[in-house]
CSV table of C-alpha atoms in Angstrom, one decimal:
chain,number,residue,atom,x,y,z
I,1,MET,CA,135.2,103.9,118.1
I,2,ARG,CA,131.6,104.5,119.2
I,3,THR,CA,130.8,105.9,115.8
I,4,LEU,CA,132.4,103.0,114.1
I,5,ILE,CA,130.4,100.5,116.4
I,6,LEU,CA,127.0,102.4,115.8
I,7,PHE,CA,127.5,102.3,112.0
I,8,ALA,CA,128.5,98.6,112.2
I,9,LEU,CA,125.4,97.8,113.9
I,10,VAL,CA,123.2,99.7,111.4
I,11,GLY,CA,125.2,97.9,108.4
I,12,LEU,CA,124.4,94.5,110.4
I,13,GLY,CA,120.7,95.3,110.7
I,14,ALA,CA,120.4,96.8,107.3
I,15,GLN,CA,122.2,93.9,105.4
I,16,LEU,CA,120.0,91.2,107.3
I,17,VAL,CA,117.0,93.0,106.1
I,18,ASP,CA,118.4,93.3,102.5
I,19,GLY,CA,119.8,89.7,102.4
I,20,SER,CA,116.4,88.2,103.6
I,21,LEU,CA,114.1,90.7,101.7
I,22,GLY,CA,116.0,91.5,98.6
I,23,MET,CA,115.7,95.2,99.7
I,24,GLY,CA,116.5,97.6,102.5
I,25,TYR,CA,120.2,98.2,102.8
I,26,GLY,CA,120.5,101.5,100.9
I,27,VAL,CA,117.2,102.9,102.2
I,28,THR,CA,117.9,102.0,105.7
I,29,SER,CA,121.5,103.2,105.8
I,30,THR,CA,120.9,106.3,103.8
I,31,THR,CA,118.0,107.3,106.1
I,32,LEU,CA,120.4,107.0,108.9
I,33,LEU,CA,123.1,109.1,107.2
I,34,LEU,CA,120.6,111.8,106.5
I,35,ALA,CA,119.7,111.8,110.1
I,36,VAL,CA,122.9,112.3,111.4
I,37,GLY,CA,123.7,115.3,108.9
I,38,ALA,CA,125.3,113.9,105.8
I,39,SER,CA,124.3,115.8,102.6
I,40,PRO,CA,122.2,113.7,100.3
I,41,ALA,CA,125.0,113.1,97.6
I,42,ALA,CA,127.4,112.1,100.3
I,43,ALA,CA,124.9,109.9,102.1
I,44,SER,CA,124.2,108.0,98.9
I,45,ALA,CA,127.7,107.8,97.9
I,46,THR,CA,128.7,106.4,101.5
I,47,ALA,CA,125.8,103.8,101.2
I,48,HIS,CA,126.9,102.7,97.8
I,49,LEU,CA,130.6,102.5,98.6
I,50,ALA,CA,129.8,100.2,101.5
I,51,GLU,CA,127.5,98.2,99.4
I,52,ILE,CA,130.1,97.2,96.9
I,53,GLY,CA,131.6,95.0,99.6
I,54,THR,CA,128.4,93.8,101.2
I,55,ASN,CA,126.8,93.2,97.8
I,56,LEU,CA,129.8,91.0,96.8
I,57,ALA,CA,129.7,89.1,100.0
I,58,SER,CA,125.8,88.7,99.8
I,59,GLY,CA,126.1,87.5,96.1
I,60,VAL,CA,128.7,84.8,97.1
I,61,SER,CA,126.6,83.6,99.9
I,62,HIS,CA,123.5,83.5,97.9
I,63,TRP,CA,125.2,81.7,95.2
I,64,ARG,CA,126.6,79.1,97.6
I,65,PHE,CA,123.0,78.6,98.9
I,66,GLY,CA,121.6,78.1,95.3
I,67,ASN,CA,119.7,81.3,95.4
I,68,VAL,CA,121.0,83.0,92.0
I,69,ASP,CA,119.7,82.9,88.6
I,70,TRP,CA,122.8,84.3,86.7
I,71,LYS,CA,120.8,85.2,83.4
I,72,VAL,CA,118.4,87.4,85.5
I,73,VAL,CA,121.6,89.0,87.3
I,74,TRP,CA,123.1,90.1,83.9
I,75,LYS,CA,119.8,91.0,82.2
I,76,VAL,CA,118.7,93.5,84.9
I,77,GLY,CA,122.3,94.3,86.5
I,78,VAL,CA,123.9,95.7,83.4
I,79,PRO,CA,121.0,98.2,82.6
I,80,GLY,CA,120.8,98.8,86.4
I,81,ALA,CA,124.4,100.1,86.4
I,82,VAL,CA,123.7,102.6,83.6
I,83,GLY,CA,120.7,104.0,85.4
I,84,ALA,CA,122.7,104.2,88.7
I,85,ALA,CA,125.5,106.2,86.9
I,86,ALA,CA,122.9,108.6,85.5
I,87,GLY,CA,121.2,109.0,88.8
I,88,ALA,CA,124.3,109.6,90.7
I,89,THR,CA,125.3,112.3,88.2
I,90,PHE,CA,121.8,114.0,88.6
I,91,LEU,CA,121.9,114.0,92.3
I,92,SER,CA,125.5,115.4,92.4
I,93,SER,CA,124.2,118.4,90.4
I,94,LEU,CA,121.5,119.3,92.8
I,95,ASP,CA,121.7,122.0,95.5
I,96,THR,CA,121.4,120.4,99.1
I,97,SER,CA,118.4,122.5,100.0
I,98,VAL,CA,116.5,120.8,97.0
I,99,ALA,CA,118.2,117.3,97.2
I,100,ALA,CA,117.5,116.7,100.9
I,101,PRO,CA,113.6,116.9,100.7
I,102,LEU,CA,113.8,115.1,97.3
I,103,MET,CA,115.7,112.2,98.7
I,104,ASN,CA,113.4,112.0,101.8
I,105,SER,CA,110.4,112.0,99.6
I,106,ILE,CA,111.7,109.1,97.6
I,107,LEU,CA,112.7,107.1,100.6
I,108,LEU,CA,109.3,107.9,102.2
I,109,ALA,CA,107.6,106.7,99.0
I,110,LEU,CA,109.8,103.4,98.9
I,111,GLY,CA,109.1,102.9,102.6
I,112,LEU,CA,105.3,103.2,102.1
I,113,TYR,CA,105.5,100.8,99.1
I,114,VAL,CA,107.5,98.2,101.2
I,115,LEU,CA,105.2,98.5,104.1
I,116,ILE,CA,102.0,98.1,102.0
I,117,ARG,CA,103.4,95.5,99.5
I,118,PHE,CA,104.6,93.1,102.3
I,119,THR,CA,101.7,93.7,104.6
I,120,VAL,CA,98.7,93.4,102.1
I,121,ARG,CA,99.7,91.5,99.2
I,122,GLY,CA,100.9,87.9,98.7
I,123,LEU,CA,102.9,86.1,96.0
I,124,ASN,CA,101.6,85.3,92.7
I,125,ARG,CA,102.8,81.5,91.8
I,126,GLN,CA,100.8,80.9,88.8
I,127,ASN,CA,103.8,81.6,86.5
I,128,LEU,CA,106.5,80.1,88.4
I,129,GLY,CA,109.2,78.5,86.2
I,130,LYS,CA,108.5,80.6,83.2
I,131,PRO,CA,111.6,82.5,81.7
I,132,MET,CA,112.0,86.2,82.6
I,133,ARG,CA,112.0,88.2,79.5
I,134,LYS,CA,114.9,90.9,78.8
I,135,ARG,CA,112.3,93.3,77.4
I,136,PHE,CA,111.0,93.4,81.1
I,137,LEU,CA,114.3,93.1,82.9
I,138,ALA,CA,116.1,95.8,81.1
I,139,PRO,CA,113.8,98.8,81.6
I,140,LEU,CA,113.3,97.6,85.1
I,141,GLY,CA,116.9,97.6,85.7
I,142,LEU,CA,117.3,100.9,84.1
I,143,PHE,CA,114.7,102.7,86.3
I,144,ALA,CA,115.6,100.9,89.4
I,145,GLY,CA,119.2,101.9,89.1
I,146,PHE,CA,118.3,105.5,88.6
I,147,ILE,CA,116.0,105.4,91.7
I,148,ASP,CA,118.6,103.7,93.6
I,149,ALA,CA,121.4,106.3,93.2
I,150,THR,CA,119.0,109.3,93.4
I,151,GLY,CA,117.4,107.9,96.6
I,152,GLY,CA,120.2,106.5,98.2
I,153,GLY,CA,118.3,103.1,97.9
I,154,GLY,CA,115.6,101.6,95.7
I,155,TRP,CA,117.2,98.8,93.7
I,156,GLY,CA,115.5,96.2,95.9
I,157,PRO,CA,112.3,98.0,96.7
I,158,VAL,CA,111.6,98.6,93.0
I,159,GLY,CA,113.2,95.5,91.5
I,160,THR,CA,112.4,92.7,94.0
I,161,PRO,CA,108.6,93.3,94.2
I,162,ALA,CA,108.4,93.7,90.3
I,163,ILE,CA,109.9,90.4,89.7
I,164,LEU,CA,108.1,88.6,92.6
I,165,ALA,CA,105.1,89.9,91.1
I,166,SER,CA,105.5,88.3,87.9
I,167,GLY,CA,105.5,85.0,89.8
I,168,ARG,CA,108.1,83.5,87.3
I,169,MET,CA,110.7,82.8,90.0
I,170,GLU,CA,111.0,81.3,93.4
I,171,PRO,CA,111.1,84.1,96.0
I,172,ARG,CA,114.5,83.0,97.3
I,173,LYS,CA,116.0,83.2,93.8
I,174,VAL,CA,114.5,86.5,93.2
I,175,ILE,CA,116.1,87.9,96.5
I,176,GLY,CA,119.5,86.2,95.6
I,177,SER,CA,119.6,87.5,92.1
I,178,ILE,CA,118.6,91.1,92.9
I,179,ASP,CA,121.2,91.1,95.8
I,180,THR,CA,123.8,89.9,93.5
I,181,SER,CA,123.1,92.1,90.6
I,182,GLU,CA,123.2,95.2,93.0
I,183,PHE,CA,126.9,94.8,93.0
I,184,LEU,CA,127.0,96.2,89.4
I,185,VAL,CA,124.5,99.0,90.5
I,186,SER,CA,126.6,99.9,93.6
I,187,ALA,CA,130.0,99.9,91.9
I,188,SER,CA,128.6,102.0,89.0
I,189,ALA,CA,127.0,104.7,91.4
I,190,SER,CA,130.1,104.8,93.5
I,191,VAL,CA,132.3,105.7,90.5
I,192,ALA,CA,129.9,108.4,89.2
I,193,PHE,CA,129.7,109.9,92.7
I,194,LEU,CA,133.5,110.0,93.2
I,195,LEU,CA,133.8,111.5,89.7
I,196,ALA,CA,131.4,114.2,90.6
I,197,LEU,CA,132.1,114.8,94.2
I,198,GLY,CA,135.7,113.3,94.9
I,199,SER,CA,135.8,112.5,98.4
I,200,GLN,CA,133.8,115.5,99.7
I,201,GLY,CA,131.4,114.7,102.5
I,202,ILE,CA,132.2,111.1,102.6
I,203,GLU,CA,133.4,109.9,105.9
I,204,LEU,CA,135.7,106.7,105.9
I,205,VAL,CA,134.5,105.7,109.2
I,206,TRP,CA,130.9,105.6,108.2
I,207,VAL,CA,131.8,103.3,105.1
I,208,LEU,CA,134.0,101.1,107.2
I,209,GLY,CA,131.3,100.7,109.8
I,210,LEU,CA,128.5,100.0,107.4
I,211,LEU,CA,130.7,97.5,105.5
I,212,ALA,CA,131.9,95.7,108.6
I,213,GLY,CA,128.4,95.1,109.8
I,214,GLY,CA,127.1,94.2,106.3
I,215,LEU,CA,130.0,91.5,105.8
I,216,VAL,CA,129.1,90.0,109.1
I,217,ALA,CA,125.4,89.8,108.2
I,218,ALA,CA,125.7,88.8,104.6
I,219,PRO,CA,126.0,84.9,105.0
I,220,ILE,CA,123.6,84.9,107.9
I,221,ALA,CA,121.0,86.6,105.7
I,222,ALA,CA,121.5,84.3,102.9
I,223,TRP,CA,120.5,81.4,105.2
I,224,LEU,CA,117.7,83.3,106.9
I,225,VAL,CA,115.9,83.9,103.5
I,226,ARG,CA,114.8,80.4,103.7
I,227,HIS,CA,113.4,80.7,107.3
I,228,VAL,CA,112.4,84.3,108.1
I,229,PRO,CA,108.7,85.2,107.2
I,230,PRO,CA,109.5,88.0,104.5
I,231,ARG,CA,105.9,89.4,105.2
I,232,LEU,CA,106.7,90.3,108.9
I,233,LEU,CA,110.0,91.7,108.2
I,234,GLY,CA,108.9,93.8,105.4
I,235,SER,CA,106.2,95.4,107.4
I,236,GLY,CA,108.7,96.2,110.3
I,237,VAL,CA,111.3,97.7,108.2
I,238,GLY,CA,108.9,99.6,106.0
I,239,GLY,CA,107.4,101.2,109.1
I,240,ILE,CA,110.8,102.4,110.3
I,241,ILE,CA,111.6,104.0,106.9
I,242,VAL,CA,108.2,105.8,106.9
I,243,PHE,CA,108.5,107.2,110.3
I,244,THR,CA,112.1,108.3,110.0
I,245,ASN,CA,111.6,110.1,106.6
I,246,THR,CA,108.5,111.7,107.7
I,247,ARG,CA,110.1,113.2,110.5
I,248,SER,CA,112.9,114.5,108.2
I,249,LEU,CA,110.5,116.1,105.8
I,250,PHE,CA,108.7,117.9,108.8
I,251,ASN,CA,112.0,119.1,110.0
I,252,ALA,CA,113.0,120.3,106.5
I,253,PHE,CA,109.7,122.1,106.1
I,254,GLU,CA,109.4,123.2,109.8
I,255,VAL,CA,105.9,121.8,110.2
I,256,ALA,CA,104.3,122.8,113.5
I,257,ASP,CA,104.1,120.5,116.4
I,258,ALA,CA,100.3,120.6,116.3
I,259,VAL,CA,100.5,119.0,112.9
I,260,ARG,CA,103.6,116.6,113.3
I,261,TRP,CA,102.6,114.9,116.5
I,262,PRO,CA,99.1,113.7,115.5
I,263,VAL,CA,100.8,112.5,112.2
I,264,TYR,CA,103.3,110.6,114.2
I,265,ALA,CA,100.7,109.0,116.2
I,266,VAL,CA,98.9,107.8,113.1
I,267,VAL,CA,102.0,106.5,111.6
I,268,VAL,CA,103.0,104.6,114.7
I,269,ILE,CA,99.5,103.1,115.2
I,270,ALA,CA,99.4,102.1,111.4
I,271,TRP,CA,102.8,100.6,111.8
I,272,ILE,CA,101.9,98.4,114.7
I,273,GLY,CA,98.7,97.4,113.0
I,274,ALA,CA,100.5,96.3,110.0
I,275,VAL,CA,103.0,94.2,111.9
I,276,VAL,CA,100.2,92.5,113.8
I,277,TYR,CA,98.2,91.9,110.7
I,278,SER,CA,101.4,90.4,109.0
I,279,TRP,CA,101.9,88.2,111.8
I,280,LYS,CA,98.3,86.9,111.9
I,281,GLN,CA,98.4,86.4,108.1
I,282,TYR,CA,101.7,84.6,108.3
I,283,ARG,CA,100.3,82.3,110.9
I,284,ALA,CA,97.1,81.7,109.0
I,285,ASP,CA,99.0,81.0,105.8
I,286,THR,CA,101.2,78.6,107.7
I,287,GLU,CA,98.3,76.8,109.0
I,288,ASN,CA,96.6,76.4,105.6
I,289,GLU,CA,99.8,75.3,103.9
I,290,SER,CA,100.2,72.6,106.7
I,291,VAL,CA,96.5,71.6,106.2
I,292,GLU,CA,96.9,71.5,102.2
I,293,ALA,CA,100.2,69.5,102.8
I,294,ALA,CA,98.6,67.0,105.0
I,295,ALA,CA,95.5,66.7,102.6
I,296,LYS,CA,98.0,66.0,99.7
I,297,LEU,CA,99.9,63.5,101.7
I,298,GLU,CA,96.7,61.6,102.7
I,299,GLN,CA,95.5,61.7,98.9
I,300,GLU,CA,98.9,60.3,97.7
I,301,ARG,CA,98.8,57.5,100.4
I,302,ARG,CA,95.1,56.7,99.1
I,303,ASP,CA,96.2,56.6,95.5
I,304,ALA,CA,99.2,54.4,96.4
I,305,LEU,CA,96.9,52.1,98.3
I,306,VAL,CA,94.3,51.9,95.5
I,307,ALA,CA,97.2,51.2,93.0
I,308,GLN,CA,98.5,48.3,95.2
I,309,LEU,CA,95.1,46.7,95.7
I,310,SER,CA,94.8,46.9,91.9
I,311,GLU,CA,98.0,45.2,91.3
I,312,GLN,CA,97.2,42.5,93.8
I,313,ASP,CA,93.7,41.8,92.2
I,314,GLU,CA,95.5,41.7,88.7
I,315,SER,CA,97.9,39.2,90.2
I,316,VAL,CA,95.2,37.0,91.7
I,317,GLY,CA,93.3,37.2,88.6
I,318,ALA,CA,96.2,36.0,86.6
I,319,GLY,CA,96.9,33.1,88.6
I,320,ARG,CA,93.3,31.7,88.7
I,321,PRO,CA,92.6,28.6,86.3
I,322,GLN,CA,90.6,29.5,83.4
I,323,ALA,CA,87.1,27.8,83.2
I,324,PRO,CA,86.9,25.1,80.4
I,325,ARG,CA,84.9,26.4,77.5
I,326,ASP,CA,82.0,24.5,75.9
């Protein structure tokens, strides 16, 4: 029961992050599974089996809140399913001694990407509203699906920032569409893992725990996506992923304490600095948006007043008697 509760809490937190950021469930849950001793293939398979249910619940929740663009879901999700099947087959064929450091390295890279992406960069809104091209979404889905299956996560960290960077969709619709399309990716990867591994190394309690927590969090996350600052949440989660997988790699390669502890200190200090910086930038951005909104409202009021005065002048002028002509 204790294990079930632990994994339910992890699933709850992972889905809150994933549903709010459009990334993080697979990376977070797989990192934990590796930490408790699961093999890389079993960890990825367990996370993807749980994600089938959580992605379905998350997709329905995002759809109800109007956060889904179905054209994008199909254009990126179907190639993603193909890539996920290929990635699951590839990972299942690797020896554990090779697969574990490989997966930790992929997760570390994804964690760094999430940390830097949400700490440093803002959103490009210049192309907002322009259609997403299939020639962009199809290769993106294929690559993200492959990384997702081999790394135990990656669909969101690869797909969400790439679409956000295009500036063609509202952030909430990017997150909702990526979360919804991930159902296809998770289902495809799960089938491929089961065909390759059977049920070897997959603990039903782990799957049920992650699934239970994720199902509770899915509707909450779909609502929070409108309110939680993604920049701050991304910095926090990215730091956790970086620290955990750095530790796992050091353990795998038996790095000496004289090296690992200074590195841990640097990672933690950088992580805290990133969270503080993200919070300050979020506050600054919020204040700037408030000032811009107030200035826009004031200008609209002035324009309305000028238009009203002009109408009054025209009415007065029309009512005056015309002077007689000579």
